[in-house]
mmCIF file of C-alpha atoms in Angstrom:
data_model
loop_
_atom_site.group_PDB
_atom_site.id
_atom_site.type_symbol
_atom_site.label_atom_id
_atom_site.label_comp_id
_atom_site.label_asym_id
_atom_site.label_seq_id
_atom_site.Cartn_x
_atom_site.Cartn_y
_atom_site.Cartn_z
ATOM 1 C CA MET A 1 10.067 3.476 19.940
ATOM 2 C CA ASN A 2 12.759 0.760 21.338
ATOM 3 C CA ARG A 3 11.940 -2.689 20.239
ATOM 4 C CA GLU A 4 9.483 -3.610 23.552
ATOM 5 C CA GLN A 5 7.350 -0.368 22.290
ATOM 6 C CA ARG A 6 7.667 -1.782 18.990
ATOM 7 C CA ASP A 7 6.957 -5.805 19.472
ATOM 8 C CA GLY A 8 3.809 -4.724 21.964
ATOM 9 C CA ILE A 9 2.364 -1.955 19.112
ATOM 10 C CA PHE A 10 2.440 -4.793 16.744
ATOM 11 C CA GLN A 11 1.386 -7.198 18.405
ATOM 12 C CA GLN A 12 -2.088 -5.417 19.366
ATOM 13 C CA ALA A 13 -1.971 -3.962 15.766
ATOM 14 C CA LYS A 14 -1.406 -7.604 14.026
ATOM 15 C CA GLU A 15 -5.041 -8.493 16.605
ATOM 16 C CA TRP A 16 -6.900 -5.255 15.696
ATOM 17 C CA VAL A 17 -5.856 -6.097 11.883
ATOM 18 C CA LEU A 18 -7.281 -9.953 11.711
ATOM 19 C CA GLU A 19 -10.409 -8.503 13.887
ATOM 20 C CA ALA A 20 -11.278 -6.268 11.581
ATOM 21 C CA GLY A 21 -10.870 -8.606 8.287
ATOM 22 C CA LYS A 22 -12.550 -11.280 10.171
ATOM 23 C CA ALA A 23 -15.755 -8.502 10.689
ATOM 24 C CA ILE A 24 -15.286 -7.767 6.642
ATOM 25 C CA ARG A 25 -15.411 -11.438 6.152
ATOM 26 C CA ASP A 26 -18.606 -11.515 7.971
ATOM 27 C CA LYS A 27 -20.508 -8.963 6.015
ATOM 28 C CA ILE A 28 -19.356 -9.592 2.974
ATOM 29 C CA ASN A 29 -22.281 -10.820 1.402
ATOM 30 C CA ASP A 30 -24.817 -7.948 3.073
ATOM 31 C CA PRO A 31 -26.600 -5.720 0.994
ATOM 32 C CA LEU A 32 -24.243 -2.890 -0.018
ATOM 33 C CA THR A 33 -24.446 0.827 0.031
ATOM 34 C CA VAL A 34 -21.835 2.816 -2.412
ATOM 35 C CA GLU A 35 -21.298 6.061 -2.683
ATOM 36 C CA THR A 36 -18.886 7.781 -5.044
ATOM 37 C CA LYS A 37 -16.033 10.448 -3.760
ATOM 38 C CA SER A 38 -13.539 12.497 -6.764
ATOM 39 C CA ASP A 39 -15.402 10.466 -9.040
ATOM 40 C CA PRO A 40 -17.428 8.639 -10.257
ATOM 41 C CA ASN A 41 -15.162 5.502 -10.028
ATOM 42 C CA ASP A 42 -13.962 6.596 -7.164
ATOM 43 C CA LEU A 43 -16.235 3.993 -4.341
ATOM 44 C CA VAL A 44 -17.091 4.545 -0.578
ATOM 45 C CA THR A 45 -18.678 1.653 0.817
ATOM 46 C CA ALA A 46 -20.131 1.732 4.778
ATOM 47 C CA MET A 47 -17.711 -0.951 5.126
ATOM 48 C CA ASP A 48 -14.529 1.458 4.300
ATOM 49 C CA ARG A 49 -16.318 4.037 6.599
ATOM 50 C CA ASP A 50 -16.914 1.224 9.472
ATOM 51 C CA THR A 51 -14.285 -0.318 9.516
ATOM 52 C CA GLU A 52 -12.141 3.068 9.476
ATOM 53 C CA TYR A 53 -13.705 3.765 13.009
ATOM 54 C CA PHE A 54 -12.853 0.418 14.192
ATOM 55 C CA PHE A 55 -8.975 1.202 13.844
ATOM 56 C CA ILE A 56 -10.051 5.106 14.904
ATOM 57 C CA THR A 57 -11.556 4.310 18.315
ATOM 58 C CA ARG A 58 -8.749 1.701 19.718
ATOM 59 C CA ILE A 59 -6.365 3.538 18.821
ATOM 60 C CA LYS A 60 -7.688 6.462 20.325
ATOM 61 C CA GLU A 61 -8.364 4.641 23.630
ATOM 62 C CA ARG A 62 -5.214 2.573 23.578
ATOM 63 C CA TYR A 63 -2.673 4.620 22.975
ATOM 64 C CA PRO A 64 -3.780 8.745 23.189
ATOM 65 C CA GLU A 65 -0.698 10.345 22.702
ATOM 66 C CA HIS A 66 -0.499 8.788 18.758
ATOM 67 C CA PHE A 67 -1.962 10.185 15.867
ATOM 68 C CA ILE A 68 -3.422 8.905 12.791
ATOM 69 C CA ILE A 69 -4.100 9.696 8.899
ATOM 70 C CA SER A 70 -6.654 7.780 7.326
ATOM 71 C CA GLU A 71 -9.198 7.808 4.275
ATOM 72 C CA GLU A 72 -12.150 8.324 5.433
ATOM 73 C CA GLY A 73 -12.088 11.273 7.146
ATOM 74 C CA TYR A 74 -11.815 9.868 10.730
ATOM 75 C CA GLY A 75 -8.101 11.056 11.087
ATOM 76 C CA ASP A 76 -6.107 14.013 12.219
ATOM 77 C CA GLU A 77 -5.378 16.623 10.609
ATOM 78 C CA LEU A 78 -1.172 16.500 10.119
ATOM 79 C CA GLN A 79 1.260 18.945 9.577
ATOM 80 C CA ALA A 80 4.319 17.108 9.586
ATOM 81 C CA LEU A 81 4.735 13.106 10.428
ATOM 82 C CA GLU A 82 6.196 13.709 14.413
ATOM 83 C CA GLY A 83 5.419 11.364 16.905
ATOM 84 C CA THR A 84 4.517 8.113 16.577
ATOM 85 C CA VAL A 85 2.153 8.089 13.674
ATOM 86 C CA TRP A 86 -0.771 5.225 12.046
ATOM 87 C CA ILE A 87 -1.350 5.150 8.319
ATOM 88 C CA ILE A 88 -4.856 3.564 8.020
ATOM 89 C CA ASP A 89 -6.976 3.010 4.644
ATOM 90 C CA PRO A 90 -9.304 0.291 6.106
ATOM 91 C CA ILE A 91 -9.918 -1.205 2.590
ATOM 92 C CA ASP A 92 -7.686 -0.874 0.001
ATOM 93 C CA GLY A 93 -9.077 -1.571 -3.371
ATOM 94 C CA THR A 94 -12.802 -0.664 -2.960
ATOM 95 C CA MET A 95 -13.916 -1.126 -6.285
ATOM 96 C CA ASN A 96 -12.959 -4.927 -6.030
ATOM 97 C CA PHE A 97 -14.571 -5.406 -2.704
ATOM 98 C CA VAL A 98 -17.415 -3.960 -3.979
ATOM 99 C CA HIS A 99 -17.666 -6.008 -8.013
ATOM 100 C CA GLN A 100 -15.881 -8.531 -6.586
ATOM 101 C CA LYS A 101 -15.621 -8.734 -3.165
ATOM 102 C CA ARG A 102 -11.799 -9.857 -3.171
ATOM 103 C CA ASN A 103 -8.641 -8.814 -4.624
ATOM 104 C CA PHE A 104 -8.587 -6.033 -1.746
ATOM 105 C CA ALA A 105 -7.000 -5.158 1.690
ATOM 106 C CA ILE A 106 -6.516 -3.453 4.722
ATOM 107 C CA SER A 107 -3.412 -1.337 5.291
ATOM 108 C CA VAL A 108 -1.892 0.103 8.337
ATOM 109 C CA GLY A 109 1.034 1.050 8.436
ATOM 110 C CA ILE A 110 3.433 3.160 11.144
ATOM 111 C CA TYR A 111 5.390 5.643 11.731
ATOM 112 C CA GLN A 112 7.145 6.919 14.182
ATOM 113 C CA ASP A 113 9.074 10.566 13.501
ATOM 114 C CA GLY A 114 8.624 9.685 9.688
ATOM 115 C CA VAL A 115 10.669 6.181 10.018
ATOM 116 C CA GLY A 116 8.357 3.264 9.234
ATOM 117 C CA GLU A 117 8.090 1.108 11.695
ATOM 118 C CA ILE A 118 6.078 -1.525 11.099
ATOM 119 C CA GLY A 119 3.163 -2.833 8.597
ATOM 120 C CA PHE A 120 1.013 -5.172 7.799
ATOM 121 C CA ILE A 121 -1.524 -5.514 4.428
ATOM 122 C CA TYR A 122 -3.828 -8.039 5.103
ATOM 123 C CA ASP A 123 -5.512 -9.783 1.622
ATOM 124 C CA VAL A 124 -8.721 -9.998 3.743
ATOM 125 C CA MET A 125 -10.378 -12.867 1.958
ATOM 126 C CA ALA A 126 -7.114 -14.956 1.227
ATOM 127 C CA ASP A 127 -6.822 -13.850 4.535
ATOM 128 C CA GLN A 128 -3.316 -13.456 3.907
ATOM 129 C CA LEU A 129 -1.696 -11.594 6.410
ATOM 130 C CA TYR A 130 1.476 -8.965 4.946
ATOM 131 C CA SER A 131 3.617 -7.281 8.038
ATOM 132 C CA ALA A 132 7.529 -6.813 8.939
ATOM 133 C CA ARG A 133 8.603 -4.842 11.436
ATOM 134 C CA LYS A 134 12.363 -2.476 11.159
ATOM 135 C CA GLY A 135 14.996 -4.243 11.045
ATOM 136 C CA GLU A 136 13.102 -8.403 11.422
ATOM 137 C CA GLY A 137 12.532 -9.008 7.935
ATOM 138 C CA ALA A 138 8.989 -9.671 6.225
ATOM 139 C CA TYR A 139 6.571 -12.335 6.407
ATOM 140 C CA LYS A 140 3.577 -14.110 4.404
ATOM 141 C CA ASN A 141 1.165 -14.679 7.829
ATOM 142 C CA ASP A 142 4.473 -16.695 9.359
ATOM 143 C CA THR A 143 6.608 -17.335 6.600
ATOM 144 C CA ALA A 144 9.398 -15.040 6.548
ATOM 145 C CA LEU A 145 9.495 -13.045 2.987
ATOM 146 C CA LEU A 146 13.022 -14.039 0.996
ATOM 147 C CA PRO A 147 15.664 -11.036 0.342
ATOM 148 C CA LEU A 148 15.027 -9.999 -3.864
ATOM 149 C CA ASP A 149 17.319 -11.077 -6.721
ATOM 150 C CA LYS A 150 20.219 -8.893 -7.373
ATOM 151 C CA GLN A 151 21.091 -10.501 -10.501
ATOM 152 C CA LYS A 152 17.250 -9.893 -11.047
ATOM 153 C CA HIS A 153 17.178 -8.428 -15.032
ATOM 154 C CA PHE A 154 15.385 -5.487 -16.183
ATOM 155 C CA GLN A 155 13.520 -7.002 -19.490
ATOM 156 C CA GLU A 156 13.026 -10.820 -17.433
ATOM 157 C CA ALA A 157 10.749 -7.736 -15.229
ATOM 158 C CA ILE A 158 7.739 -7.313 -14.524
ATOM 159 C CA LEU A 159 5.426 -4.185 -13.184
ATOM 160 C CA GLY A 160 2.957 -3.228 -11.703
ATOM 161 C CA LEU A 161 0.941 -0.696 -14.096
ATOM 162 C CA ASN A 162 -2.762 1.383 -14.112
ATOM 163 C CA HIS A 163 -3.900 0.566 -17.490
ATOM 164 C CA PHE A 164 -5.996 3.196 -16.782
ATOM 165 C CA TRP A 165 -3.115 6.212 -16.668
ATOM 166 C CA LEU A 166 -1.177 3.845 -19.349
ATOM 167 C CA CYS A 167 -2.923 5.477 -21.764
ATOM 168 C CA ASP A 168 -3.381 8.716 -20.568
ATOM 169 C CA ASN A 169 -1.035 11.797 -22.294
ATOM 170 C CA ARG A 170 -2.423 13.652 -19.592
ATOM 171 C CA LEU A 171 0.385 12.049 -17.195
ATOM 172 C CA VAL A 172 3.338 10.140 -19.486
ATOM 173 C CA ASP A 173 4.373 10.083 -23.369
ATOM 174 C CA GLU A 174 2.102 7.527 -24.627
ATOM 175 C CA LYS A 175 5.253 5.861 -26.976
ATOM 176 C CA VAL A 176 7.155 5.603 -23.741
ATOM 177 C CA MET A 177 5.145 3.443 -22.008
ATOM 178 C CA GLN A 178 4.636 1.756 -24.736
ATOM 179 C CA HIS A 179 8.400 0.803 -25.148
ATOM 180 C CA LEU A 180 8.318 0.554 -21.652
ATOM 181 C CA VAL A 181 5.890 -2.451 -21.570
ATOM 182 C CA LYS A 182 7.800 -4.388 -24.650
ATOM 183 C CA THR A 183 10.717 -3.780 -23.138
ATOM 184 C CA VAL A 184 9.894 -6.111 -19.783
ATOM 185 C CA ARG A 185 8.655 -9.778 -19.701
ATOM 186 C CA GLY A 186 5.230 -8.515 -18.530
ATOM 187 C CA THR A 187 2.644 -6.382 -16.485
ATOM 188 C CA ARG A 188 0.193 -6.871 -14.606
ATOM 189 C CA THR A 189 -2.412 -5.001 -12.531
ATOM 190 C CA TYR A 190 -4.007 -6.333 -9.254
ATOM 191 C CA GLY A 191 -6.769 -2.434 -8.847
ATOM 192 C CA SER A 192 -5.214 -2.825 -5.457
ATOM 193 C CA ALA A 193 -1.911 -0.326 -4.553
ATOM 194 C CA ALA A 194 -1.626 -2.159 -1.329
ATOM 195 C CA LEU A 195 -1.237 -5.802 -2.798
ATOM 196 C CA GLU A 196 0.865 -4.292 -6.048
ATOM 197 C CA PHE A 197 3.391 -4.086 -2.796
ATOM 198 C CA ALA A 198 2.555 -6.721 -1.012
ATOM 199 C CA ALA A 199 2.853 -8.236 -4.464
ATOM 200 C CA VAL A 200 6.712 -7.098 -4.955
ATOM 201 C CA ALA A 201 7.545 -7.258 -1.725
ATOM 202 C CA GLU A 202 7.404 -11.241 -2.168
ATOM 203 C CA GLY A 203 8.942 -11.247 -5.766
ATOM 204 C CA ILE A 204 5.673 -11.739 -7.849
ATOM 205 C CA MET A 205 6.448 -8.863 -9.179
ATOM 206 C CA ASP A 206 9.426 -6.774 -9.518
ATOM 207 C CA GLY A 207 8.100 -3.175 -9.821
ATOM 208 C CA TYR A 208 4.710 -1.546 -9.303
ATOM 209 C CA MET A 209 4.849 2.357 -10.441
ATOM 210 C CA THR A 210 1.475 4.223 -10.934
ATOM 211 C CA MET A 211 0.678 8.038 -10.698
ATOM 212 C CA ASP A 212 -1.350 9.384 -7.876
ATOM 213 C CA LEU A 213 -1.433 7.764 -4.792
ATOM 214 C CA ALA A 214 -2.298 9.054 -0.655
ATOM 215 C CA PRO A 215 -0.385 7.443 1.534
ATOM 216 C CA TRP A 216 -2.833 5.183 3.422
ATOM 217 C CA ASP A 217 -2.619 3.748 -0.973
ATOM 218 C CA ILE A 218 1.372 3.493 0.891
ATOM 219 C CA ALA A 219 2.018 3.776 4.106
ATOM 220 C CA ALA A 220 2.443 -0.244 5.492
ATOM 221 C CA GLY A 221 3.942 -1.628 1.229
ATOM 222 C CA ILE A 222 7.053 0.596 2.276
ATOM 223 C CA VAL A 223 7.974 -0.910 5.291
ATOM 224 C CA ILE A 224 7.452 -4.226 3.711
ATOM 225 C CA VAL A 225 9.273 -3.770 0.362
ATOM 226 C CA ASN A 226 12.224 -1.957 2.748
ATOM 227 C CA GLU A 227 12.395 -4.923 4.090
ATOM 228 C CA VAL A 228 13.072 -7.987 1.858
ATOM 229 C CA GLY A 229 15.299 -4.928 0.227
ATOM 230 C CA GLY A 230 13.734 -2.696 -2.400
ATOM 231 C CA ARG A 231 13.002 0.847 -2.435
ATOM 232 C CA THR A 232 10.226 3.436 -2.667
ATOM 233 C CA THR A 233 10.750 6.160 -4.356
ATOM 234 C CA ASN A 234 8.536 8.515 -6.564
ATOM 235 C CA ALA A 235 8.748 8.369 -10.234
ATOM 236 C CA PHE A 236 11.957 9.866 -10.788
ATOM 237 C CA GLY A 237 13.506 8.264 -8.077
ATOM 238 C CA LYS A 238 13.128 11.499 -5.018
ATOM 239 C CA PRO A 239 12.093 10.411 -2.432
ATOM 240 C CA ILE A 240 7.894 10.095 -0.651
ATOM 241 C CA ASN A 241 6.276 12.656 1.133
ATOM 242 C CA LEU A 242 3.687 10.896 3.322
ATOM 243 C CA LEU A 243 1.950 13.914 4.500
ATOM 244 C CA GLN A 244 0.603 14.382 0.174
ATOM 245 C CA LYS A 245 -0.191 12.175 -2.495
ATOM 246 C CA ASN A 246 2.452 11.223 -5.150
ATOM 247 C CA SER A 247 3.454 8.844 -8.367
ATOM 248 C CA VAL A 248 5.243 5.972 -6.192
ATOM 249 C CA LEU A 249 7.897 3.604 -7.485
ATOM 250 C CA THR A 250 8.287 0.579 -6.199
ATOM 251 C CA CYS A 251 10.554 -2.485 -7.102
ATOM 252 C CA ASN A 252 13.924 -4.281 -7.093
ATOM 253 C CA PRO A 253 16.393 -2.153 -6.705
ATOM 254 C CA ALA A 254 18.114 -3.969 -9.584
ATOM 255 C CA ILE A 255 15.930 -2.450 -11.795
ATOM 256 C CA MET A 256 15.169 0.750 -9.888
ATOM 257 C CA ASP A 257 17.938 3.104 -12.759
ATOM 258 C CA SER A 258 16.396 1.585 -15.834
ATOM 259 C CA ILE A 259 12.705 2.733 -15.497
ATOM 260 C CA VAL A 260 14.105 6.259 -13.647
ATOM 261 C CA SER A 261 16.237 6.699 -16.594
ATOM 262 C CA HIS A 262 13.796 5.293 -19.338
ATOM 263 C CA TYR A 263 11.009 6.930 -17.651
ATOM 264 C CA THR A 264 12.357 10.582 -16.894
ATOM 265 C CA VAL A 265 14.760 11.379 -19.864
ATOM 266 C CA LYS A 266 12.121 10.023 -22.781
ATOM 267 C CA GLY A 267 9.080 10.935 -20.207
ATOM 268 C CA ARG A 268 7.917 13.832 -18.505
ATOM 269 C CA LYS A 269 9.478 15.660 -15.257
#
């Protein structure tokens, strides 16, 4: 993908993201049909499916040679990230969408042969669009995001941690995680992985760690965090596989070694 191609795809994808967000805002107070998927807390609505279908139909019409990985089942079954691949979460933070009617996002990452080229995270109700093109920096609406502070100290960090798994000793060593929480300055949870990535990119949080995310939860965020000098790995510092679920750590590189060594030495590998 050359720069001219990337710029054209970026502008078209941006239009679609904003259009889809407006459609959601226009219908935000309509009656909802809520279903569950893997468990009672794994929610899906007609809006999730309709928004995904909106992207699928437009991508396939405009770019028939492109591939799609998406949450609600309209995408392609891929064994490799070859060619141009759109990785889409139509509503990231569906529980927030259902219960709060805010704090959810549209997430669209576009990859070329496995390399993140374009990322969009759209905080729909706040009308805040985080975007990035590889090598061209990251933006919140039209304002460039600053590079992450390379002098950040671990004890001064604010981390995003999902409280659900934080107390689950099947996933983590509870005492180790308690020590981690006590060591850093504070923890937060937003209920949307995409918005957690956006917060790291903006410097509102210094890192975000969770144990089980799908590619569509993180693909856009990886591109955006990369552009401000952040890093994204699994919880043990290993590369992410965007064809499967992963544990995820995205953060300011200044604190990554402290998190990885703390977790892998004392916690469960």
